[in-house]
Short mmCIF file of C-alpha atoms and ligand atoms in Angstrom, two decimals:
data_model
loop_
_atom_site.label_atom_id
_atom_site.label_comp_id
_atom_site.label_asym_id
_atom_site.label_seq_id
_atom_site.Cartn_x
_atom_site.Cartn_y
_atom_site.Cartn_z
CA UNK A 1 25.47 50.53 -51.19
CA UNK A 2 27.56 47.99 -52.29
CA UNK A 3 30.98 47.95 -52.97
CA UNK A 4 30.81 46.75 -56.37
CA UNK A 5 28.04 49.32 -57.46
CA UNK A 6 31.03 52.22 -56.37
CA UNK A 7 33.56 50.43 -58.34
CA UNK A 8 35.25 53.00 -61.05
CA UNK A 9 35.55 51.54 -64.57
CA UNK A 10 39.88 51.68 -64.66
CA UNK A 11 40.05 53.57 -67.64
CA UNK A 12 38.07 56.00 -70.16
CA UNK A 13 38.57 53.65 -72.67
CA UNK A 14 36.96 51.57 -70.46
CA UNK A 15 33.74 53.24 -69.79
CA UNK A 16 33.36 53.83 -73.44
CA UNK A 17 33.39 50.32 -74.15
CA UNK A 18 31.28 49.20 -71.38
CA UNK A 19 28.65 51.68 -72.72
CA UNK A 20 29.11 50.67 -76.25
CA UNK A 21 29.05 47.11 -74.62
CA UNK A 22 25.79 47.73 -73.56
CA UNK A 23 24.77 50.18 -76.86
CA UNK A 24 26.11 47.43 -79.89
CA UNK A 25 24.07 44.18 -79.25
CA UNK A 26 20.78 42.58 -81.13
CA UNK A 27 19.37 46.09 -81.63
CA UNK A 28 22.09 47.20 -84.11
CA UNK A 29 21.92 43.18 -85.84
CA UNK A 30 19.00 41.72 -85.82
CA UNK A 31 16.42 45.19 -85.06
CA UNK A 32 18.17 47.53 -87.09
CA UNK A 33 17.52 45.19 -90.18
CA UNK A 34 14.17 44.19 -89.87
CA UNK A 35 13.22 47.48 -88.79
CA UNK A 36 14.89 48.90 -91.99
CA UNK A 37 13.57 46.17 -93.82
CA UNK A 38 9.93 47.02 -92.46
CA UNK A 39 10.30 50.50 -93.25
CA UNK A 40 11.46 50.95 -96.34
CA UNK A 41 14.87 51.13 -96.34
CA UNK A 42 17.74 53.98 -96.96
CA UNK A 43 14.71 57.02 -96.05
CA UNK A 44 14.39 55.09 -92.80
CA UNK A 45 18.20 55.28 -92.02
CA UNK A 46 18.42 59.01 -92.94
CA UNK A 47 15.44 59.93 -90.24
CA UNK A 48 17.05 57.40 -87.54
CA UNK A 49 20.95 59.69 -88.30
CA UNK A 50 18.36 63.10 -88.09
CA UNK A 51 17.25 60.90 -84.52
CA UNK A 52 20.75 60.57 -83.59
CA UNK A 53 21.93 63.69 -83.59
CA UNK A 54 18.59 65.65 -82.05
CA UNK A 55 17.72 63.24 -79.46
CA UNK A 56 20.37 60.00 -79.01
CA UNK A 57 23.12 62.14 -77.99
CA UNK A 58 21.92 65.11 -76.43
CA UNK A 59 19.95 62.20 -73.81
CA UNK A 60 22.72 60.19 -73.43
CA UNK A 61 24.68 63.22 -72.51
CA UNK A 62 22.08 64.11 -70.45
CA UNK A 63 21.68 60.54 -68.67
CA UNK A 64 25.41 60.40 -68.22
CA UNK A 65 25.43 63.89 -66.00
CA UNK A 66 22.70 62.60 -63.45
CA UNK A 67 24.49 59.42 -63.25
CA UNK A 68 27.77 60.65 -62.94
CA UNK A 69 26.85 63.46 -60.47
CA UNK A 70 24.39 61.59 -58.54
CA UNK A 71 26.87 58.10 -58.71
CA UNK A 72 23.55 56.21 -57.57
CA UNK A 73 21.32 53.59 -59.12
CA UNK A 74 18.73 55.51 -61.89
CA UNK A 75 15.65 56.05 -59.65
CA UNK A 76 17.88 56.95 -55.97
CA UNK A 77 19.72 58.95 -58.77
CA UNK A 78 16.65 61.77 -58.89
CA UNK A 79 15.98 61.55 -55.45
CA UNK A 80 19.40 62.75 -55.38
CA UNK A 81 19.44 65.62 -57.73
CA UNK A 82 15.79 66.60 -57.14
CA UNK A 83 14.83 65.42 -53.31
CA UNK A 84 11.16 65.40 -52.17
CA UNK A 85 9.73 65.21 -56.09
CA UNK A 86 8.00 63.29 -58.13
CA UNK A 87 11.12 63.40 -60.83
CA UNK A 88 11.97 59.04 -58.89
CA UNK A 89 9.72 57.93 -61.47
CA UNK A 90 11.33 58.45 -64.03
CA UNK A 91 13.53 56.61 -62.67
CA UNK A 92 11.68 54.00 -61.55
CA UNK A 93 9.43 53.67 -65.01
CA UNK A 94 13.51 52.96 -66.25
CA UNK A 95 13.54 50.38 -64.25
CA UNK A 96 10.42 48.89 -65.03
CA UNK A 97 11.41 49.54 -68.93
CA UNK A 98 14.37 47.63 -68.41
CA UNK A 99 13.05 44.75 -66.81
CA UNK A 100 9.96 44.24 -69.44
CA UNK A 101 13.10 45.22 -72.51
CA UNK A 102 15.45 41.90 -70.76
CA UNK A 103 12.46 39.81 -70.92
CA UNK A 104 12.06 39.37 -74.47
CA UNK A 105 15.74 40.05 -75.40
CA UNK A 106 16.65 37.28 -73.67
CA UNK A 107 14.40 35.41 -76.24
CA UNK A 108 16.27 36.65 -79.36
CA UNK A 109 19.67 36.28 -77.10
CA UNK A 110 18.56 32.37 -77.15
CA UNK A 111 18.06 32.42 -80.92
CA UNK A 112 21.97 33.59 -81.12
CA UNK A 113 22.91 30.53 -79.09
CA UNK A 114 20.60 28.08 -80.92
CA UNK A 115 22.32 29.37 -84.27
CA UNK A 116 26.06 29.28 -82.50
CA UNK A 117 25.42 25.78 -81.91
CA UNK A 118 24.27 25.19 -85.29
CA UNK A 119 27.31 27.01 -86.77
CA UNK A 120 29.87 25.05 -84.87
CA UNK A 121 28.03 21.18 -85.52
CA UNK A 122 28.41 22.55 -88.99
CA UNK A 123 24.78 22.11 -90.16
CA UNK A 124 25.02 25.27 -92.79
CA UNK A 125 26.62 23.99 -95.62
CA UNK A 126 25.02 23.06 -98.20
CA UNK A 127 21.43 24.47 -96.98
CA UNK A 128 19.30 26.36 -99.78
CA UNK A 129 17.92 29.60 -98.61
CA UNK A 130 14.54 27.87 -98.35
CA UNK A 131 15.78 25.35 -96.16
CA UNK A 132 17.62 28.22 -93.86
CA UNK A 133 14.08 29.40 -93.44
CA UNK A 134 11.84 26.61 -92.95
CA UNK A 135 14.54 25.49 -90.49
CA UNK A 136 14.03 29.05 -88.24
CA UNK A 137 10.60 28.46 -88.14
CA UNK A 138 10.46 24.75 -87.25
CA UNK A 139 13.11 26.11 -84.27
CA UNK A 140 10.89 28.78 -83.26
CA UNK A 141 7.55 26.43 -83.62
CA UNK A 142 9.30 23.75 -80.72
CA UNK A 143 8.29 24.10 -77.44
CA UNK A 144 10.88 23.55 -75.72
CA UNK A 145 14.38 24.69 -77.93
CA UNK A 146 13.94 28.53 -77.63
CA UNK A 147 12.88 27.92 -74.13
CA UNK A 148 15.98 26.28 -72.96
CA UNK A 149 18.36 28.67 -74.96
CA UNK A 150 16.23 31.75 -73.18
CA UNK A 151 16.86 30.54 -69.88
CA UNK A 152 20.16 29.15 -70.20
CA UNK A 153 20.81 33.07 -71.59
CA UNK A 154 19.57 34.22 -68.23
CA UNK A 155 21.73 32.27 -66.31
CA UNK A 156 24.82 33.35 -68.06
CA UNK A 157 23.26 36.92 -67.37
CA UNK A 158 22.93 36.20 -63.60
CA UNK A 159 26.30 34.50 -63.10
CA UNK A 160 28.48 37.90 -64.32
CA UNK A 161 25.68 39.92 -62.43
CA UNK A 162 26.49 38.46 -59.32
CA UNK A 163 30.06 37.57 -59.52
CA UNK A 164 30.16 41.73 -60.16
CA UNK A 165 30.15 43.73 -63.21
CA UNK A 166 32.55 46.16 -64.10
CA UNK A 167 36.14 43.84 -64.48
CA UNK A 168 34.17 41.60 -66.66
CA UNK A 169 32.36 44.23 -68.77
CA UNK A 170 35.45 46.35 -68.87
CA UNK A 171 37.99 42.93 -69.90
CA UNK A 172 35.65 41.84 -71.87
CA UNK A 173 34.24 44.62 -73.58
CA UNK A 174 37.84 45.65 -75.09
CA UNK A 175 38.66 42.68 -76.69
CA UNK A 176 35.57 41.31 -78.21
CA UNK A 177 34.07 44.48 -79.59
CA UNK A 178 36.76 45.10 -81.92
CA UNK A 179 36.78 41.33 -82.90
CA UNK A 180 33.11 41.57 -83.71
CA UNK A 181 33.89 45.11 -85.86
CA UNK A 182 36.62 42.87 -87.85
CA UNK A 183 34.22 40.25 -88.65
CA UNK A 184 31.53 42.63 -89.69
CA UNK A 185 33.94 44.10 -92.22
CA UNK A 186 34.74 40.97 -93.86
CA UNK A 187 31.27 39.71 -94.04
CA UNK A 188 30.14 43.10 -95.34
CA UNK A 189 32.50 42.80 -98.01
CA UNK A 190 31.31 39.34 -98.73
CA UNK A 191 27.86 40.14 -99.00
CA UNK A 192 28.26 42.89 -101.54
CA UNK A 193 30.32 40.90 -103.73
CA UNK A 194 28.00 38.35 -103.48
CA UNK A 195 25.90 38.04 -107.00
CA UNK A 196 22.46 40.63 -107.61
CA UNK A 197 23.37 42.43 -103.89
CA UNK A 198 23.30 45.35 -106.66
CA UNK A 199 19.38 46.46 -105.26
CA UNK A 200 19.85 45.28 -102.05
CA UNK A 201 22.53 48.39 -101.80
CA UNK A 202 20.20 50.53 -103.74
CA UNK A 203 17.25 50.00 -100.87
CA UNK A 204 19.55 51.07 -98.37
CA UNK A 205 20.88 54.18 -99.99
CA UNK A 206 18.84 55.33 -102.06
CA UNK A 207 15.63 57.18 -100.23
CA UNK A 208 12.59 56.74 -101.54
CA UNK A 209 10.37 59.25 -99.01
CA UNK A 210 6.98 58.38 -100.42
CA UNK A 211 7.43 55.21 -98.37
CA UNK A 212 7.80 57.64 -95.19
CA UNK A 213 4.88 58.21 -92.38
CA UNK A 214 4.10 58.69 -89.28
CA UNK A 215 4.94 55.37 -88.33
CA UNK A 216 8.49 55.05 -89.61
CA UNK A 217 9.39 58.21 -87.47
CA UNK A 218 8.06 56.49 -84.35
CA UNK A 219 9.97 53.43 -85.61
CA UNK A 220 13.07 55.14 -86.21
CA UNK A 221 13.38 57.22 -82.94
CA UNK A 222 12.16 54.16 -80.75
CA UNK A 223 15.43 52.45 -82.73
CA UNK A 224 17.43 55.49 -81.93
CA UNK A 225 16.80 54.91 -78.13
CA UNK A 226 16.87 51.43 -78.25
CA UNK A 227 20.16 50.77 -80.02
CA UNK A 228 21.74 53.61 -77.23
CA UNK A 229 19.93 51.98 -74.57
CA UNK A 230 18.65 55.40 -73.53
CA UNK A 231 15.26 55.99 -71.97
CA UNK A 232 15.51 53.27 -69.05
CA UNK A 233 18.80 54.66 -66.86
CA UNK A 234 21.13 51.99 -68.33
CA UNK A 235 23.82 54.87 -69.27
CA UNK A 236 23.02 56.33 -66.30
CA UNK A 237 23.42 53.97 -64.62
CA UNK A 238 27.47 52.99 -65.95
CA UNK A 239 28.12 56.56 -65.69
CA UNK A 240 27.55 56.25 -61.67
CA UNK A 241 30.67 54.21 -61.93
CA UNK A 242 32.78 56.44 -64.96
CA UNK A 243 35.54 58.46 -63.42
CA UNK A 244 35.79 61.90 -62.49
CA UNK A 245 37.27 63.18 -65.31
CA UNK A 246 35.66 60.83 -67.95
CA UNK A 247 34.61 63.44 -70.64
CA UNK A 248 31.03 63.22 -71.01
CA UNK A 249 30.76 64.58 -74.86
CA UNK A 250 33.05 63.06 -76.22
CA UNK A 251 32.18 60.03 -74.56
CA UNK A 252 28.71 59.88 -75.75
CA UNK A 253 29.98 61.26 -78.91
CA UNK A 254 32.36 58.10 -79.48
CA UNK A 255 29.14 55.49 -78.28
CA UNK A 256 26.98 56.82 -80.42
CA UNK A 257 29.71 56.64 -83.66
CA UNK A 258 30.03 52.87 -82.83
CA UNK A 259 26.44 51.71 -81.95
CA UNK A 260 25.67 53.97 -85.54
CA UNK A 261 28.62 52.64 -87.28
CA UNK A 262 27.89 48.69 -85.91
CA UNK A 263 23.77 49.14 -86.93
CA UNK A 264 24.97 50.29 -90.57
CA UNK A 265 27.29 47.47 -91.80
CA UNK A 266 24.61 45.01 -90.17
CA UNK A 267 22.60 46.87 -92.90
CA UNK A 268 25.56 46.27 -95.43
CA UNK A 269 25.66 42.64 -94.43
CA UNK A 270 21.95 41.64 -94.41
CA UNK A 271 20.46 43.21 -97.44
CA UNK A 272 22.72 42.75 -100.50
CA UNK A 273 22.58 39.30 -99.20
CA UNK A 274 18.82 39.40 -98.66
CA UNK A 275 17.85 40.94 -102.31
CA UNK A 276 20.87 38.06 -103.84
CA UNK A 277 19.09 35.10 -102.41
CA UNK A 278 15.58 36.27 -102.92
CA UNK A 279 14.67 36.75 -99.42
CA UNK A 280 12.11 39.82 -98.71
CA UNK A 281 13.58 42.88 -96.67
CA UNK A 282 10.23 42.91 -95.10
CA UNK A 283 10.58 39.34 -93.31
CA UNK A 284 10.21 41.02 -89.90
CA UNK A 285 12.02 39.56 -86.56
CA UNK A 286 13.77 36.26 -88.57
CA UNK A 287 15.47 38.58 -91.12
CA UNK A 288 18.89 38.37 -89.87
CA UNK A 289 18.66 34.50 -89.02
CA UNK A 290 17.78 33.48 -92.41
CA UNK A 291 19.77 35.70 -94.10
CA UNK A 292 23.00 35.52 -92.42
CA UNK A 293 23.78 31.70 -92.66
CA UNK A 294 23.17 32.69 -96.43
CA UNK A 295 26.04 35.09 -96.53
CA UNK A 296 28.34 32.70 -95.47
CA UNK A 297 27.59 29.73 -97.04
CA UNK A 298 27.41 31.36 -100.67
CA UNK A 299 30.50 33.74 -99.89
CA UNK A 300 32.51 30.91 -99.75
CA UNK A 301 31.00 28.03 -101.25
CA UNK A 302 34.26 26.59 -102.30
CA UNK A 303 35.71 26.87 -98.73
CA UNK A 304 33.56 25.00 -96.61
CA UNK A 305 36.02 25.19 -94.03
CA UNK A 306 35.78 29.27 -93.92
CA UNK A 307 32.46 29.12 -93.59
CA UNK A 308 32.29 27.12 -90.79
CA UNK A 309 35.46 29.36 -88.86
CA UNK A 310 33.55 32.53 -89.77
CA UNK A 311 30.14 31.61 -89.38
CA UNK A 312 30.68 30.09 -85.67
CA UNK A 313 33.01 33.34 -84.21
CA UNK A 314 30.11 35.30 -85.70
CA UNK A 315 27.23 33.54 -83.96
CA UNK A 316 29.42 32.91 -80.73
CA UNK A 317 30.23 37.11 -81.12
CA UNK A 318 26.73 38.36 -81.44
CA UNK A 319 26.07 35.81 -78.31
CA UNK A 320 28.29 37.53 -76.21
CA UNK A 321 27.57 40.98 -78.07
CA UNK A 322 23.83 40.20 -76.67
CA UNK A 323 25.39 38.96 -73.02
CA UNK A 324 26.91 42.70 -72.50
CA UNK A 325 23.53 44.30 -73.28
CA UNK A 326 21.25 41.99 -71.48
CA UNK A 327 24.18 42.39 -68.43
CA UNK A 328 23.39 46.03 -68.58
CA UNK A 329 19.51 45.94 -68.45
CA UNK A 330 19.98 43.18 -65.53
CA UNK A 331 22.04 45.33 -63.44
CA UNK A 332 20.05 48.18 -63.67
CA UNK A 333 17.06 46.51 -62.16
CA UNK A 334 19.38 44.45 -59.85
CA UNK A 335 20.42 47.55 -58.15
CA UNK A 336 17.43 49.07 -57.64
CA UNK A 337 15.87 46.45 -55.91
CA UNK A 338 19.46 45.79 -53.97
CA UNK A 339 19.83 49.51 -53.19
CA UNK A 340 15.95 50.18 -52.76
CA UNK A 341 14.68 47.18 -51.20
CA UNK A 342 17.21 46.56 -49.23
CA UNK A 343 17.72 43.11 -50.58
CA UNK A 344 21.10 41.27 -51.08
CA UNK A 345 22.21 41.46 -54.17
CA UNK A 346 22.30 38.04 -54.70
CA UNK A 347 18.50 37.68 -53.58
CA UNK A 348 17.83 40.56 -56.09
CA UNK A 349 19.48 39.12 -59.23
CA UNK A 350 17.58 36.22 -58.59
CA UNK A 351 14.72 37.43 -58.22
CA UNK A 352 15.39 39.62 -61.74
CA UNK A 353 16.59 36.48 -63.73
CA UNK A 354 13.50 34.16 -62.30
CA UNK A 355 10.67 36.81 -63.56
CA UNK A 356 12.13 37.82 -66.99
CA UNK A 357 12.25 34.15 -67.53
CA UNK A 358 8.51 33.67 -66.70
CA UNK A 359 7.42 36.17 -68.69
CA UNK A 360 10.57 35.05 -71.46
CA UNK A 361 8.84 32.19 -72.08
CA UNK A 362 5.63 33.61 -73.01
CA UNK A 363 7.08 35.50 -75.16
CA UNK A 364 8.82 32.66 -76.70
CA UNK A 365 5.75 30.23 -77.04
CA UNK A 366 4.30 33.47 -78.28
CA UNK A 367 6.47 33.25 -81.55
CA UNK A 368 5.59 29.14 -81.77
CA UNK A 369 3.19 27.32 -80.48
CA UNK A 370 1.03 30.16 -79.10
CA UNK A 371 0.90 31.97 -82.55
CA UNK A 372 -2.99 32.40 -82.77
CA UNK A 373 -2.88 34.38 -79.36
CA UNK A 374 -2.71 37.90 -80.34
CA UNK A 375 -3.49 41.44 -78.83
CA UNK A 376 -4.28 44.02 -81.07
CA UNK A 377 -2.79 41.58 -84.39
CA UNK A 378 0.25 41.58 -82.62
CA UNK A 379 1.82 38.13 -80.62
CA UNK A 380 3.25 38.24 -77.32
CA UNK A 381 6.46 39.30 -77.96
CA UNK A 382 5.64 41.89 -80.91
CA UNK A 383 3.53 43.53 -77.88
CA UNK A 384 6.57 43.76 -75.73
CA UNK A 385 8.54 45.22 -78.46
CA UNK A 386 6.30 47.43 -79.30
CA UNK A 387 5.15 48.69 -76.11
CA UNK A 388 9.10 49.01 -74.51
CA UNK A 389 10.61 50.49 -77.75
CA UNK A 390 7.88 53.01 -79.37
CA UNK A 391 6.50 54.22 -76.43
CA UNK A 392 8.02 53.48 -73.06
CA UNK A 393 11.66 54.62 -73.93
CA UNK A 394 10.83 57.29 -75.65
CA UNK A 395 8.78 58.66 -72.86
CA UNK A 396 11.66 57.98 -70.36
CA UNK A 397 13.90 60.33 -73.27
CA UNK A 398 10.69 62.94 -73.37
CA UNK A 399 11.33 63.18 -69.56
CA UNK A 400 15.25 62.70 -69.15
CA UNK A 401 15.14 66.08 -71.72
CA UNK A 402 12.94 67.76 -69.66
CA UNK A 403 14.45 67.07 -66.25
CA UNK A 404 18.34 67.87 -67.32
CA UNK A 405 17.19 70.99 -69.49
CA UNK A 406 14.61 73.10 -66.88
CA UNK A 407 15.07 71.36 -64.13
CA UNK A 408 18.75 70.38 -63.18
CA UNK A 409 20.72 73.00 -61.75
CA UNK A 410 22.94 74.44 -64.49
CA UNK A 411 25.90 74.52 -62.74
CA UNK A 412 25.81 70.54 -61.99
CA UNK A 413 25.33 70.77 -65.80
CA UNK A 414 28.16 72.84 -66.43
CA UNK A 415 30.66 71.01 -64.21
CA UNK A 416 29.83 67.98 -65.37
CA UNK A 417 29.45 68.57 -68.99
CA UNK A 418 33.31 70.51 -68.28
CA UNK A 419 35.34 67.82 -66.67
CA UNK A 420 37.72 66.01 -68.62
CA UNK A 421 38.43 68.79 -71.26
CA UNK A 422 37.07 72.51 -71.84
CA UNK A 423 34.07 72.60 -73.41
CA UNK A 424 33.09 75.25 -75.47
CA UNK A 425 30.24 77.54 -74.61
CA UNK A 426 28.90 77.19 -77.97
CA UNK A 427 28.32 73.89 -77.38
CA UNK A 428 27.23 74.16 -74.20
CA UNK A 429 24.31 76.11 -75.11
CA UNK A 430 23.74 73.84 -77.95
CA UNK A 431 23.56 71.31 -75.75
CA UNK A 432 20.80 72.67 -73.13
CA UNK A 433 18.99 74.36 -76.28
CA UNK A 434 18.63 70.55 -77.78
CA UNK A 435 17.28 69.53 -74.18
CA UNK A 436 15.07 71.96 -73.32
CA UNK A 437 13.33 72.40 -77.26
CA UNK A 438 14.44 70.43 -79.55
CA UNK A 439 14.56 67.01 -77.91
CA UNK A 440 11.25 67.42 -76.09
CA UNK A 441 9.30 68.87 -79.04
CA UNK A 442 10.58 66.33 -81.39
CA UNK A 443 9.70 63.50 -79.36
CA UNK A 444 6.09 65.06 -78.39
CA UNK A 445 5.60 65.64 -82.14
CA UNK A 446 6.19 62.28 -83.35
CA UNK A 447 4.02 60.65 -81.02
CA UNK A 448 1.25 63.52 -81.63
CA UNK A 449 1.60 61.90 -85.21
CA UNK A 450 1.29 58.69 -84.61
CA UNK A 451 -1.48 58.91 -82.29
CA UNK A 452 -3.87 60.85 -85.10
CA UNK A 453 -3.29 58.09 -87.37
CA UNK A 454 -3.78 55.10 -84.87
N1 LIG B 1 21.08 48.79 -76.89
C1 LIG B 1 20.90 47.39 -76.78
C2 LIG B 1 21.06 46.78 -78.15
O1 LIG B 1 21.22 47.46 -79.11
C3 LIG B 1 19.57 47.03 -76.19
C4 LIG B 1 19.29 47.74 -74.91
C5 LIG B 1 18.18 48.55 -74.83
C6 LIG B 1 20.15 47.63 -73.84
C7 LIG B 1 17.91 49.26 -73.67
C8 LIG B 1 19.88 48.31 -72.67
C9 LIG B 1 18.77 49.13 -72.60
O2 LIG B 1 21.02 45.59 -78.30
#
């Protein structure tokens, strides 16, 4: 094993903000949205809190005891804890989760950078909110600009992966995330003052359940696991390196308050701006790239010169925002085949960062000039999407439950769960209750759902 996959993170402030490094990234501001947007607003984010609570955080504590007590890479980590069983897979369909997840993020990742760019040659002012959308598409419709922002994203990836993760995650996850919570204040604020944001608050606090099925439950608790990065050994994974007396509750406790906190001022942001400009919630994956530039430019149309300040840290932000998630899913594929493979690390990372750029671009032409190619309606990269965050992490939840609530002995449970402060035994129970019932059953019933309606 190498020495930087035993590495500690230095401090519990540390780990938390390398896991909410990994948590807060395009799936709190640019999914959240659209997914909101899709499915119909402030009912949505009420069943995607209800998913919080039952299955985010009972999972993530549950991923951060095997990693912690097996301190291995996600699929050696069962091995570990349950030798001679079939329980690796899970494990290893993490893995596989991860690797198809990085491939397509690394898409949207690309977008950020196109946009940062944008932002700092100061090409927003003065743009009409028609011309901030024709000019996504005709991005997305070149062949080669999404392409080249995808793969220059993966080699940013690669370079922290190898140079070793946890000083940079750590260093860099203290300072920026706060900077990034600062600027979503202010540009909160700016959207709702902006003029007419009056519905868009209304659509995303006032529920209207009729527009609620067995679709937006999928939808909301493959968000839940996506914006947590649960389901694919990612926590699990950064718990192998937490200390010994990290406390695992409150840990997951504080991620899940961020990532939550993060995905619901995106929500402030994007649609009073969206229903002030005329832009439909419903616009799907370009939501948050049309309507942002909006924000800034009409906030401040008399200060061209804020505009351009805010409008570049925010781009350059959600950037790096995306660079500590898509580290995250690299590393946990890097290590497997390092650890598993018995490949140098170096050789492994590459070997990550050459095939998610492969199948990258696919996804990228998918959204452009290979439009008309579609698999059940769907493009390319709506497939990926679909397939990694409604069913594949999910599963990987259904089965995390399962194997930390029957199957893990309780007393690796206890200790674990106990270290770093005394935990009640109310909560406790609560805790393995959630695991063994409640999270399973949940998660089996919403896909029971949406299967009789598909
Ligand atoms: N949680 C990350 C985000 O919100 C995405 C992610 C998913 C990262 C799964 C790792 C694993 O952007």
């Amino acid at each position: 094993m190498s020495d930087v996959s035993r590495a500690n993170f230095g401090s519990k402030i540390g780990a938390i903000l390398a896991a909410a490094g990994s948590a807060v990234g395009l799936g709190n501001i640019w999914r959240f949205p659209y997914q909101t947007g899709n499915d119909g607003g402030a009912a949505f984010i009420l069943i995607y809190i209800v998913c919080i609570l039952c299955f985010g955080i009972p999972v993530m504590i549950a991923e951060f005891t095997i990693g912690r007590h097996s301190r291995s890479n996600t699929a050696r980590a069962y091995q570990i804890l349950a030798p001679g069983t079939q329980w690796k897979w899970v494990g290893r369909w993490g893995v596989l989760t991860g690797f198809l997840i990085l491939s397509y993020y690394a898409v949207v990742a690309g977008w950020t950078l196109e946009y940062f760019l944008q932002a700092a040659g100061n090409t927003f002012i003065g743009k009409t909110p028609e011309e901030f959308a024709a000019s996504f598409t005709s991005f997305t419709d070149n062949l080669w600009r999404p392409v080249f922002w995808l793969i220059l994203f993966m080699f940013a990836t690669h370079f922290i992966i190898v140079k070793g993760v946890q000083q940079g995650i750590e260093r860099s996850a203290k300072i920026l995330m706060p900077i990034l919570f600062v600027l979503l204040i202010i540009m909160a604020i700016c959207s709702i003052l902006l003029p007419g944001s009056g519905p868009g608050l209304e659509f995303l606090l006032k529920p209207d359940f009729s527009k609620v099925n067995s679709g937006v439950l999928l939808s909301a608790m493959g968000q839940t696991f996506y914006s947590l990065s649960l389901g694919m050994g990612c926590l699990c994974t950064y718990a192998s390196y937490f200390q010994s007396d990290t406390n695992l509750t409150k840990t997951a406790l504080n991620v899940a308050s961020i990532d939550s906190l993060v995905a619901i001022l995106a929500g402030l942001i994007i649609f009073p701006a969206a229903f002030s400009v005329g832009i439909q919630p419903d616009a799907g994956p370009s939501l948050v790239f049309i309507t942002l530039p909006n924000v800034l430019t009409q906030a401040f149309a008399g200060l061209p010169w804020l505009t351009y300040i805010l409008s570049t840290a925010f781009y350059l932000l959600l950037a790096l925002a995306a660079l500590t998630s898509t580290i995250s899913m690299h590393e946990v594929v890097t290590v497997y085949l390092h650890e598993e493979f018995k490949m140098s690390r170096r050789k492994a990372a590459w070997l990550v960062t050459s095939m998610c750029s492969i199948i990258g671009i696919l996804c990228a032409l998918s959204m452009g000039v290979g439009k008309e190619y579609t698999i059940f309606g769907m493009n390319l990269f709506d497939v990926f999407d679909f397939l990694t965050a409604k069913l594949m992490l999910p599963l990987g939840g259904f089965f995390i439950s399962i194997f930390t609530g029957w199957y893990l002995d309780k007393k690796i449970l206890h200790d674990e769960l106990n270290s770093g402060g005394h935990l009640p035994l109310f909560v406790y129970k609560a805790i393995v209750f959630i695991l063994r019932v409640v999270a399973p059953i949940g998660i089996g019933f919403v896909f029971i759902n949406e299967l009789e309606i598909l």
